[in-house]
Tab-separated table of C-alpha atoms in Angstrom:
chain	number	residue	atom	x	y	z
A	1	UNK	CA	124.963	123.961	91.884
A	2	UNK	CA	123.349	120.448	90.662
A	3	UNK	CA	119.551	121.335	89.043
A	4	UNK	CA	117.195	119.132	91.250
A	5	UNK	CA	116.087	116.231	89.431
A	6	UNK	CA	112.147	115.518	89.053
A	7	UNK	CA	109.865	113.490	90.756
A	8	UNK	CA	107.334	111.793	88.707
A	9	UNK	CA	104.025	110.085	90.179
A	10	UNK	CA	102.511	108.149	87.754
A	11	UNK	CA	99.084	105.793	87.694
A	12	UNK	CA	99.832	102.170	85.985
A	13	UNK	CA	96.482	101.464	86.442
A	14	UNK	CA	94.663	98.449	88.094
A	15	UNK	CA	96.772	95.612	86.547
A	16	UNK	CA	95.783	95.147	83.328
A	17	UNK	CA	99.414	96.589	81.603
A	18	UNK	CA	97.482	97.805	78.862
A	19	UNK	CA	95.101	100.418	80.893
A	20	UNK	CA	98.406	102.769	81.400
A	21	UNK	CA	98.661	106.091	79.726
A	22	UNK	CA	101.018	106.667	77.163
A	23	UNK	CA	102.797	109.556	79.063
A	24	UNK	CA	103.356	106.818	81.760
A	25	UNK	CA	104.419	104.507	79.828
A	26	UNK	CA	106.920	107.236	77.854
A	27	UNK	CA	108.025	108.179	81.738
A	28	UNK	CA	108.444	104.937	82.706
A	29	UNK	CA	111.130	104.095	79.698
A	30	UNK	CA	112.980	107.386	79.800
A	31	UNK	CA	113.519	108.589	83.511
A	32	UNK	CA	116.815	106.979	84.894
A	33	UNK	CA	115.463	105.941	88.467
A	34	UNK	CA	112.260	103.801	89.074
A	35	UNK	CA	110.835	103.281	92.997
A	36	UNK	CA	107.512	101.483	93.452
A	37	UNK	CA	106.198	99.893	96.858
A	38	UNK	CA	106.443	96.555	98.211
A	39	UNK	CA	104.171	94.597	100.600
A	40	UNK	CA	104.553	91.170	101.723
A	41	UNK	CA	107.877	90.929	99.816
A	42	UNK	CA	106.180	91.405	96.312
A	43	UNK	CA	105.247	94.849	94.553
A	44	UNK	CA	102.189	94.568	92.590
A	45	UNK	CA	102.698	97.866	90.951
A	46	UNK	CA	105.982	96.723	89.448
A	47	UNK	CA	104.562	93.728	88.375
A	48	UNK	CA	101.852	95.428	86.265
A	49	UNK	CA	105.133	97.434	84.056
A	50	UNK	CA	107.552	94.415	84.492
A	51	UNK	CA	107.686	94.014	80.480
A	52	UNK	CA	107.995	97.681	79.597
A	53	UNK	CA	110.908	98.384	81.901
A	54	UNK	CA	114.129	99.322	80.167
A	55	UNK	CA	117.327	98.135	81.180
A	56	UNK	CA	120.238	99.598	83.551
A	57	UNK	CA	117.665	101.369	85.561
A	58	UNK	CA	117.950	101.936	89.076
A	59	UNK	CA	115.283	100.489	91.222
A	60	UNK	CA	114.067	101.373	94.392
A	61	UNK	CA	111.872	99.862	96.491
A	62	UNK	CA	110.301	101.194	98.947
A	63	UNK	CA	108.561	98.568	101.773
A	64	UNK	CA	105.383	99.289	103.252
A	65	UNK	CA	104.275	97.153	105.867
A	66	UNK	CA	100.231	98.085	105.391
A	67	UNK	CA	98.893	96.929	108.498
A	68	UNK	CA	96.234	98.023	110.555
A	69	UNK	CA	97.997	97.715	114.199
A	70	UNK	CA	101.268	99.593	112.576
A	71	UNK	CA	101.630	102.887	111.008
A	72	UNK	CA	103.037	103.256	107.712
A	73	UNK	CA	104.020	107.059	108.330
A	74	UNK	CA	108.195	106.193	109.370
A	75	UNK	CA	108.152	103.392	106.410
A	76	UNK	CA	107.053	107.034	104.060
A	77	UNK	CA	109.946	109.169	105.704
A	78	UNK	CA	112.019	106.791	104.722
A	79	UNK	CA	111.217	106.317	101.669
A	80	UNK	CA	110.867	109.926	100.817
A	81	UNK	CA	114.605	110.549	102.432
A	82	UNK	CA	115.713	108.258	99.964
A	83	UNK	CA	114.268	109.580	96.290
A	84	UNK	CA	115.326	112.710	97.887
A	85	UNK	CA	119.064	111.753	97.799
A	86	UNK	CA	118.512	110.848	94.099
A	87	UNK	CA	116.394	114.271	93.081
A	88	UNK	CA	119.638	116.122	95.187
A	89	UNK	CA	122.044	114.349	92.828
A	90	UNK	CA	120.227	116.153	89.521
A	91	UNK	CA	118.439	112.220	88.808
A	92	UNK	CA	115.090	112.161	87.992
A	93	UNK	CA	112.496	109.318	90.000
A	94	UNK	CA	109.235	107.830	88.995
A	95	UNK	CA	107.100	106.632	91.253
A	96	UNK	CA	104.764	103.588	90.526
A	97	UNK	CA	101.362	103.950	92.180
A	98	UNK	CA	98.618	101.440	91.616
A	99	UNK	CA	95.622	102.796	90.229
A	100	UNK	CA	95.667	106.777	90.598
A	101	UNK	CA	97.836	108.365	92.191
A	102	UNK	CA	95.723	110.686	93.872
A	103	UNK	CA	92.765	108.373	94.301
A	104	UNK	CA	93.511	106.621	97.439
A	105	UNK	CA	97.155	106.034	96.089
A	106	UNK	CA	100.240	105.546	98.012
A	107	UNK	CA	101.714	108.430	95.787
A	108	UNK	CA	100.126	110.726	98.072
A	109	UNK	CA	102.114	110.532	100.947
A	110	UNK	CA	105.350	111.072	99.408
A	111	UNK	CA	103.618	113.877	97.251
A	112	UNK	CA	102.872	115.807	100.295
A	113	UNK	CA	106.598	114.698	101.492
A	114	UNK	CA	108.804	116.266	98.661
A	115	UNK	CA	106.585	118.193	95.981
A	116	UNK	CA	107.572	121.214	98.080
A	117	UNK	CA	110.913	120.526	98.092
A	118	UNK	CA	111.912	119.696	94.356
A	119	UNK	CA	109.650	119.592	90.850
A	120	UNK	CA	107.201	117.149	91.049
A	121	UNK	CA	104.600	115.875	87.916
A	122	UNK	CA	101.528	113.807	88.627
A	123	UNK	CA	100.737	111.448	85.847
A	124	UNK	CA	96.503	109.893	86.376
A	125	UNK	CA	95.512	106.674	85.993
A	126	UNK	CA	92.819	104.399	85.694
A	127	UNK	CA	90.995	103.666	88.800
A	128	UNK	CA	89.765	100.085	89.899
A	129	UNK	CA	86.253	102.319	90.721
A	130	UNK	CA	86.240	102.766	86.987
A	131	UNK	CA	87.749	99.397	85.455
A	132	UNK	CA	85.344	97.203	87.713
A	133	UNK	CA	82.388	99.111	86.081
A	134	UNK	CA	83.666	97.949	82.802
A	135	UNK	CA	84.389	94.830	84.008
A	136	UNK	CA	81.293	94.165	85.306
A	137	UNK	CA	79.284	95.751	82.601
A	138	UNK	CA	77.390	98.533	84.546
A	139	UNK	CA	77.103	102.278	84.064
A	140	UNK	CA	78.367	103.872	87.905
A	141	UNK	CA	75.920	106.902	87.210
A	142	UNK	CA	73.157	108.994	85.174
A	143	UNK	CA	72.769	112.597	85.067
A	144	UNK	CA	72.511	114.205	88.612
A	145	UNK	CA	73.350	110.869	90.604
A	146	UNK	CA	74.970	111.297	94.124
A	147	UNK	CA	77.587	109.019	93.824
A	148	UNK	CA	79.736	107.588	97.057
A	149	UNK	CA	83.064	105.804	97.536
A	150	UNK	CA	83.256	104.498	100.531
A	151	UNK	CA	86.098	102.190	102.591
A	152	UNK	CA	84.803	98.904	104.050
A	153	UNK	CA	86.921	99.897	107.181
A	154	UNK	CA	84.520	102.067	107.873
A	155	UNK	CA	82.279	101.297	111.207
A	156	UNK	CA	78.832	99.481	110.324
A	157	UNK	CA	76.667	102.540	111.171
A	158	UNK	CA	78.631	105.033	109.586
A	159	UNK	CA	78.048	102.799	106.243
A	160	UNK	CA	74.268	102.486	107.315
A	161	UNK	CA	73.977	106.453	107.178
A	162	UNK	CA	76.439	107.344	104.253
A	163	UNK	CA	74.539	104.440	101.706
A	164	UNK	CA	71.143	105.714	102.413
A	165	UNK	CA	71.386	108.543	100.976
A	166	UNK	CA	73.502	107.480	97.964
A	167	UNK	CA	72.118	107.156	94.535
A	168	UNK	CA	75.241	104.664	93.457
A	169	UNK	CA	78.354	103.859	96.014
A	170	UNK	CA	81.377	101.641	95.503
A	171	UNK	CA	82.982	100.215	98.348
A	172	UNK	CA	86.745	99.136	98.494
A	173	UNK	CA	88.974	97.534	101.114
A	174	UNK	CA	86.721	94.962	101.489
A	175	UNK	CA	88.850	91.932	102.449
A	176	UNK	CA	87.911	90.640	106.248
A	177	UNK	CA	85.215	93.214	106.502
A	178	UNK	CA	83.329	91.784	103.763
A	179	UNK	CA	80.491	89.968	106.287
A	180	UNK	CA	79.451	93.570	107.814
A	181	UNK	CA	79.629	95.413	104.660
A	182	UNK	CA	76.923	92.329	103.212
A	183	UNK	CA	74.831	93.004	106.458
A	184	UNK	CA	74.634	96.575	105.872
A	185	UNK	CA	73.575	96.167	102.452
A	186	UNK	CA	70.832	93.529	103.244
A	187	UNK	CA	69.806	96.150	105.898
A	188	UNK	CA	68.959	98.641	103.360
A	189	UNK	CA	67.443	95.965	100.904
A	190	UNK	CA	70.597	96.982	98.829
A	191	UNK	CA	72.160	93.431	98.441
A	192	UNK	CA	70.490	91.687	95.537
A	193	UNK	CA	71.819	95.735	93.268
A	194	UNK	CA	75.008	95.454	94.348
A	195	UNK	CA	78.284	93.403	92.152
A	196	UNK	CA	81.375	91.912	93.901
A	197	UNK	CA	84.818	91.621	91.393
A	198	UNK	CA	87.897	91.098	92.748
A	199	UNK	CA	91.468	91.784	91.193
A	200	UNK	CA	89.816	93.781	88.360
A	201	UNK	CA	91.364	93.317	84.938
A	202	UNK	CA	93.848	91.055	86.512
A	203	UNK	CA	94.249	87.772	84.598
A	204	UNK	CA	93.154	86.218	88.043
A	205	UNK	CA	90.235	88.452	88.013
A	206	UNK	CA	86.528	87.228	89.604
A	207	UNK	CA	83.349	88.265	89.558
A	208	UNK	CA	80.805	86.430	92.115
A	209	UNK	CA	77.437	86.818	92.934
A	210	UNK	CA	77.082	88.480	95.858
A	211	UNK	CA	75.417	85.888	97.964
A	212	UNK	CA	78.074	83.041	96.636
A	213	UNK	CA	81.418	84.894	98.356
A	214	UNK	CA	83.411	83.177	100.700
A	215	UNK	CA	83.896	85.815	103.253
A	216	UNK	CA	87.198	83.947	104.686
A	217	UNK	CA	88.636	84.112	100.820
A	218	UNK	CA	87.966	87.936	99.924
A	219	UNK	CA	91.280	89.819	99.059
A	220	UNK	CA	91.919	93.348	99.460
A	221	UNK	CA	91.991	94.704	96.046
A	222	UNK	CA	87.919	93.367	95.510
A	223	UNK	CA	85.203	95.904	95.308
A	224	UNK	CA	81.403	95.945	95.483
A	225	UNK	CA	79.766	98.246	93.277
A	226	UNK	CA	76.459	99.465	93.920
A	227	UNK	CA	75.214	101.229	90.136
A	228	UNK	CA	72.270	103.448	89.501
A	229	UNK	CA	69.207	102.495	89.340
A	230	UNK	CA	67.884	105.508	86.740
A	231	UNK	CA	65.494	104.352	84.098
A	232	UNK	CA	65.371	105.316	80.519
């Protein structure tokens, strides 16, 4: 009988190719087969690695359409079926996940997929939660903060409840929903505390004041981070 091979999820972080981990980095060079996710024709996670990858690997990748009005769940079986025909053969995979893996990463859903099925390693990376607070130059949290991360998907009122009560929130996905996430914060006299950055540690990266955003012009990977307001 051929040994299963392993599957390998690992975090590259949230572009900057520095801000990956040596054991993904070490992963990424060694393990014969490499899949990472496309959207739109072009894989930003593969883009982030592009000068560490080795030669003669095998690449897979795996299209995701990421749309609201279509579910990405058959695009996952598919991609799943197909590392599993490589981990069957005895050939290891690593995945490529933006970010973590397990922090809102697309890892997840092939994690839950195949982990049961042959050995499977998680490898963390950094978040854009944490890289746009060093971007930006603000501490996320002091002592016993209540801290939030919220999606800008998320209906206006449930945003309304969930941010009053927060002592610092980030919220991602912001793209088109970036008007009713600024109302919501001007509703709770929020706005003029919170920081927008898009494409975090990205050589395109921005950071705008909040009230100077084009709302027609916001991408998906931006953020707006709402810090603590503890005093020394």
């Amino acid at each position: 009988m051929v040994k299963s091979g392993c599957l390998y999820g690992i975090g590259v972080g949230p572009g900057d190719p520095e801000l990956m981990t040596l054991k993904a980095l070490r992963l990424l060079r060694t393990v014969p087969v490499l899949a990472y996710p496309v959207s739109f024709g072009k894989s930003l996670a593969r883009s982030i690695v592009a000068e560490y990858l080795p030669e003669g690997q095998i690449e897979i990748p795996m299209l995701f359409p990421f749309k609201i009005d279509e579910s990405a769940q058959p695009y996952y079986d598919s991609a799943a079926e197909k590392l599993a025909e490589y981990l069957s053969a005895g050939q290891d995979v690593v995945v490529l996940c933006e970010g973590d893996p397990f922090f809102y990463g697309t890892f997840m859903y092939l994690y839950t997929r195949l982990s049961e099925r042959f050995p499977t390693q998680v490898v963390p990376g950094v978040s854009s939660v944490m890289a746009s607070a060093s971007a930006l130059g603000v501490p996320l949290t002091y002592r016993n903060d209540a801290f939030l991360v919220l999606s800008a998907i998320l209906p206006a009122e449930e945003l309304l409840a969930k941010l009053a009560v927060a002592d610092a929130a980030v919220i991602i996905k912001l793209g088109k929903h970036f008007t009713k996430v600024y109302e919501v914060l001007k509703q709770l006299g929020l706005a003029e505390r919170a920081k927008f950055i898009e494409k975090a540690t990205m050589q395109n990266q921005r950071i705008v004041p909040l009230n100077e955003v084009d709302p027609t012009t916001v991408p998906y990977f931006s953020l707006i981070m709402i810090p603590s307001q503890w005093q020394p």
